[in-house]
Short mmCIF file of C-alpha atoms in Angstrom, two decimals:
data_model
loop_
_atom_site.label_atom_id
_atom_site.label_comp_id
_atom_site.label_asym_id
_atom_site.label_seq_id
_atom_site.Cartn_x
_atom_site.Cartn_y
_atom_site.Cartn_z
CA MET A 136 97.46 94.61 80.12
CA SER A 137 100.11 95.87 82.59
CA PRO A 138 101.31 93.65 85.47
CA ILE A 139 99.72 95.98 88.04
CA LYS A 140 96.34 95.79 86.26
CA ILE A 141 96.60 92.01 86.19
CA PHE A 142 97.35 92.00 89.92
CA LEU A 143 94.41 94.29 90.72
CA SER A 144 92.13 92.18 88.53
CA ALA A 145 93.20 89.10 90.47
CA ILE A 146 92.31 90.83 93.75
CA ALA A 147 88.92 91.81 92.34
CA LEU A 148 88.30 88.22 91.24
CA TYR A 149 89.27 86.96 94.67
CA VAL A 150 86.96 89.46 96.40
CA GLY A 151 84.17 88.49 94.03
CA THR A 152 84.67 84.82 94.86
CA VAL A 153 84.51 85.60 98.57
CA ASN A 154 81.34 87.66 98.12
CA ALA A 155 79.71 84.85 96.17
CA LYS A 156 80.22 82.59 99.18
CA ALA A 157 79.27 85.12 101.84
CA ASP A 158 76.89 82.70 103.51
CA ASN A 159 79.73 80.52 104.81
CA ILE A 160 82.60 83.00 104.83
CA LEU A 161 82.98 82.93 108.62
CA ASP A 162 83.42 79.16 108.55
CA SER A 163 86.14 79.21 105.90
CA LEU A 164 88.05 82.37 106.91
CA SER A 165 91.08 82.30 109.22
CA LEU A 166 93.41 85.11 110.30
CA LYS A 167 97.12 84.89 111.06
CA ALA A 168 99.55 87.53 112.36
CA ARG A 169 103.23 87.34 111.52
CA VAL A 170 106.46 89.10 112.45
CA GLY A 171 109.78 88.48 110.77
CA TYR A 172 113.30 89.61 109.94
CA SER A 173 114.57 89.95 106.36
CA ILE A 174 118.02 89.59 104.83
CA GLY A 175 118.80 90.54 101.24
CA GLY A 176 119.36 93.53 99.05
CA THR A 177 118.83 95.28 95.74
CA ALA A 178 120.96 93.49 93.17
CA PRO A 179 121.22 92.62 89.47
CA VAL A 180 120.12 89.13 88.45
CA SER A 181 123.69 88.32 87.39
CA LEU A 182 126.84 90.00 88.68
CA PRO A 183 128.37 92.16 85.90
CA ALA A 184 132.08 92.09 85.11
CA THR A 185 132.45 95.66 86.40
CA ILE A 186 131.71 94.45 89.95
CA ARG A 187 134.79 92.56 91.10
CA GLY A 188 133.78 91.56 94.63
CA ILE A 189 132.00 92.39 97.89
CA ASN A 190 134.15 94.01 100.57
CA GLU A 191 131.48 94.30 103.26
CA TYR A 192 127.81 93.50 103.85
CA ARG A 193 126.09 94.83 106.98
CA LEU A 194 122.85 93.47 108.40
CA GLN A 195 120.08 96.07 108.59
CA PRO A 196 116.95 96.42 110.80
CA ASN A 197 114.70 94.82 108.18
CA PHE A 198 111.53 93.91 110.06
CA CYS A 199 108.17 92.73 108.77
CA LEU A 200 104.82 92.92 110.59
CA GLY A 201 101.55 91.81 109.02
CA VAL A 202 98.27 89.97 109.09
CA ASP A 203 96.83 87.51 106.56
CA ALA A 204 93.29 86.36 105.81
CA LYS A 205 93.01 82.84 104.40
CA ASN A 206 89.86 81.53 102.72
CA THR A 207 89.73 77.72 102.68
CA LEU A 208 88.46 76.27 99.39
CA ASP A 209 88.90 72.57 100.23
CA PRO A 210 91.01 70.54 102.70
CA ASN A 211 94.21 71.12 100.69
CA TRP A 212 93.76 74.45 98.92
CA SER A 213 93.15 78.02 100.08
CA MET A 214 93.50 81.61 98.91
CA LEU A 215 95.35 84.18 101.01
CA ILE A 216 95.43 87.97 100.99
CA GLY A 217 97.45 90.00 103.45
CA LEU A 218 98.65 93.41 104.57
CA ARG A 219 102.24 93.78 105.68
CA PHE A 220 104.40 96.66 106.86
CA GLU A 221 107.99 96.05 105.83
CA SER A 222 111.43 97.59 106.01
CA LYS A 223 113.91 96.48 103.35
CA GLY A 224 117.38 97.93 103.61
CA MET A 225 120.92 97.22 102.48
CA HIS A 226 124.43 98.43 103.30
CA VAL A 227 127.10 97.00 101.03
CA ASP A 228 130.61 97.99 99.98
CA ALA A 229 131.81 96.56 96.65
CA ARG A 230 135.02 96.64 94.64
CA VAL A 231 134.44 97.77 91.04
CA LYS A 232 136.40 98.45 87.85
CA ASN A 233 135.30 100.79 85.04
CA TYR A 234 131.91 101.13 86.73
CA TYR A 235 129.77 104.00 85.42
CA GLU A 236 128.91 106.55 88.11
CA LYS A 237 127.51 110.05 88.54
CA ILE A 238 128.85 111.68 91.69
CA VAL A 239 129.18 114.99 93.48
CA LYS A 240 132.62 115.93 94.85
CA GLY A 241 132.59 119.19 96.71
CA ASN A 242 130.50 121.51 94.54
CA GLU A 243 131.34 119.70 91.30
CA SER A 244 129.22 117.08 89.52
CA LEU A 245 131.19 114.38 87.71
CA ALA A 246 130.27 111.38 85.55
CA GLY A 247 132.44 108.66 84.13
CA ARG A 248 134.08 105.29 84.76
CA PHE A 249 135.10 104.62 88.34
CA THR A 250 137.59 102.06 89.64
CA GLY A 251 137.71 101.54 93.39
CA ASP A 252 135.21 100.95 96.20
CA VAL A 253 131.49 101.81 96.13
CA THR A 254 129.39 101.95 99.30
CA THR A 255 125.61 101.81 98.81
CA GLN A 256 123.00 102.39 101.50
CA VAL A 257 119.34 101.60 100.74
CA ARG A 258 116.39 102.06 103.07
CA LEU A 259 112.84 101.26 101.90
CA TRP A 260 109.71 101.33 104.07
CA MET A 261 106.57 99.97 102.44
CA MET A 262 103.08 98.55 102.71
CA THR A 263 102.77 95.23 100.88
CA ILE A 264 99.69 93.30 99.75
CA PRO A 265 100.39 89.64 98.92
CA LEU A 266 97.85 87.50 97.05
CA GLN A 267 98.74 83.82 97.25
CA ALA A 268 97.52 80.33 96.53
CA VAL A 269 98.05 78.05 99.52
CA TRP A 270 98.60 74.29 99.40
CA SER A 271 98.33 72.42 102.71
CA PRO A 272 99.82 68.89 102.48
CA THR A 273 99.10 68.51 106.21
CA PRO A 274 96.99 70.57 108.67
CA LYS A 275 100.21 72.04 110.13
CA ILE A 276 102.00 73.06 106.91
CA ASP A 277 101.04 75.74 104.37
CA VAL A 278 103.03 76.20 101.16
CA ARG A 279 102.35 79.64 99.67
CA CYS A 280 103.03 81.22 96.29
CA GLY A 281 101.74 84.29 94.48
CA PRO A 282 102.28 87.92 93.46
CA TYR A 283 102.66 90.94 95.70
CA ILE A 284 102.49 94.69 95.24
CA SER A 285 104.30 97.18 97.50
CA MET A 286 103.76 100.91 97.97
CA LEU A 287 106.75 102.81 99.34
CA THR A 288 106.02 105.07 102.30
CA SER A 289 109.64 106.14 102.88
CA LYS A 290 112.72 105.66 100.73
CA SER A 291 116.42 106.39 100.48
CA PHE A 292 119.13 105.29 98.01
CA THR A 293 122.46 106.96 98.72
CA GLY A 294 126.14 106.15 98.78
CA TYR A 295 129.66 107.20 97.93
CA VAL A 296 132.70 106.12 95.92
CA HIS A 297 136.12 106.05 97.58
CA ASN A 298 139.58 104.55 97.57
CA GLY A 299 139.97 104.81 93.80
CA TYR A 300 139.71 107.11 90.80
CA LEU A 301 137.16 108.32 88.24
CA ARG A 302 137.88 108.68 84.52
CA VAL A 303 135.65 111.56 83.46
CA GLY A 304 133.42 110.75 80.50
CA ASP A 305 135.03 107.47 79.37
CA PRO A 306 137.88 105.12 80.38
CA THR A 307 140.45 107.42 78.74
CA GLY A 308 139.14 110.68 80.24
CA ALA A 309 140.73 112.93 82.84
CA LYS A 310 141.64 111.09 86.06
CA VAL A 311 140.12 112.28 89.35
CA GLU A 312 141.51 110.69 92.52
CA LEU A 313 138.99 109.86 95.25
CA GLY A 314 140.03 109.14 98.83
CA ASN A 315 138.42 107.63 101.92
CA ASP A 316 137.49 110.64 104.05
CA GLU A 317 134.31 112.68 103.52
CA GLU A 318 136.02 115.55 101.72
CA ALA A 319 137.99 113.33 99.34
CA ARG A 320 135.27 110.90 98.27
CA GLY A 321 132.40 111.33 95.79
CA ASN A 322 128.77 111.11 96.90
CA TYR A 323 125.57 110.16 95.11
CA ASP A 324 121.86 110.26 95.93
CA PHE A 325 119.42 108.44 93.63
CA THR A 326 116.44 108.55 96.02
CA GLU A 327 114.23 110.59 93.69
CA HIS A 328 114.56 107.93 90.98
CA LEU A 329 113.08 105.10 93.10
CA ARG A 330 109.75 103.61 92.00
CA PRO A 331 106.82 104.41 94.32
CA LEU A 332 105.25 101.02 93.47
CA GLN A 333 107.00 97.66 93.22
CA TRP A 334 105.68 94.21 92.43
CA GLY A 335 107.03 90.70 92.29
CA LEU A 336 106.58 87.13 93.47
CA ASN A 337 106.60 85.67 96.97
CA PHE A 338 107.20 82.05 97.94
CA GLY A 339 106.82 80.83 101.49
CA VAL A 340 106.13 78.06 103.98
CA ASP A 341 104.21 78.27 107.28
CA TRP A 342 104.63 75.54 109.89
CA THR A 343 102.39 75.41 112.96
CA LEU A 344 104.50 74.18 115.89
CA TYR A 345 102.18 74.32 118.90
CA ARG A 346 98.51 75.25 119.02
CA ARG A 347 98.36 78.78 117.57
CA PHE A 348 102.10 79.38 117.34
CA GLY A 349 104.26 78.69 114.31
CA ILE A 350 107.23 79.75 112.21
CA PHE A 351 107.58 80.77 108.58
CA ALA A 352 110.13 81.32 105.84
CA ASP A 353 109.63 83.56 102.78
CA ILE A 354 111.51 84.55 99.66
CA SER A 355 110.36 87.68 97.81
CA TRP A 356 111.76 88.38 94.35
CA GLY A 357 110.99 91.72 92.74
CA LEU A 358 110.10 91.64 89.07
CA THR A 359 110.40 95.41 88.70
CA GLY A 360 113.66 97.24 89.29
CA VAL A 361 113.80 99.54 92.30
CA HIS A 362 114.48 102.51 90.00
CA LYS A 363 112.20 104.06 87.40
CA LYS A 364 112.53 102.96 83.76
CA ASP A 365 114.15 106.20 82.61
CA PHE A 366 116.94 105.95 85.21
CA LYS A 367 120.12 104.90 83.37
CA THR A 368 122.92 105.99 85.69
CA ILE A 369 123.25 102.47 87.08
CA GLU A 370 123.71 100.29 84.01
CA GLN A 371 122.23 97.12 85.54
CA THR A 372 118.62 96.88 86.72
CA LEU A 373 118.56 96.34 90.49
CA TYR A 374 115.84 94.05 91.84
CA PRO A 375 114.74 93.75 95.50
CA ILE A 376 115.52 90.18 96.56
CA PHE A 377 114.96 89.27 100.22
CA GLY A 378 114.51 86.22 102.42
CA THR A 379 112.48 86.42 105.64
CA LEU A 380 112.33 84.22 108.74
CA GLY A 381 109.81 84.76 111.49
CA ALA A 382 106.99 83.65 113.77
CA THR A 383 103.23 83.39 113.27
CA TYR A 384 100.20 83.42 115.56
CA SER A 385 96.75 82.22 114.47
CA LEU A 386 94.12 84.73 115.60
#
């Protein structure tokens, strides 16, 4: 069974459990709104030898807005399902050596091993449904963990290579110099190869500070790469990995 089918089956089981206890659902159900800011990016699990360092990382307007419904099972355990609207973006410039790239320079398409600087800009807008188990060691603290599934509503994965050279085909191929201005650099656009659906795991903590107001911290780790399986231009699988800090309000 595929991971998405497992996730949907889990939602169906959760809904079935709620329906089975419909007589007291209003007593055990609580709603919480949240807004947050995320920092992270799309990255391989381990940094390959072809990536030599990070020259620049720019913060992006990565905001999250959502609402959660929590069904209390007993004083310490609950189940949570939510709906969140998220923006996950990245702007990074990295120094690479013998890094495989497919680029467009002028009207010419080139592929080969690039040594120099690579700037990547990613912008993903999505709707996310988290399904989490919640452990409450105290009435003011919720520790959450579970899977999520995200559907992209808008997407962009673009960039350019500059300040270096490309060896066409392989490391011994013809050398093409690439500069820093728009006419001298090589551009790429891999937007069409992005997955429309992503899934992964989310870990988080909610802390109620005063009455209905609280704060939260989340880490979301994608278990599917951002690109489709048949996309091989980037040799390493890139996973969406983000941390989020924000505020909550109990409705």
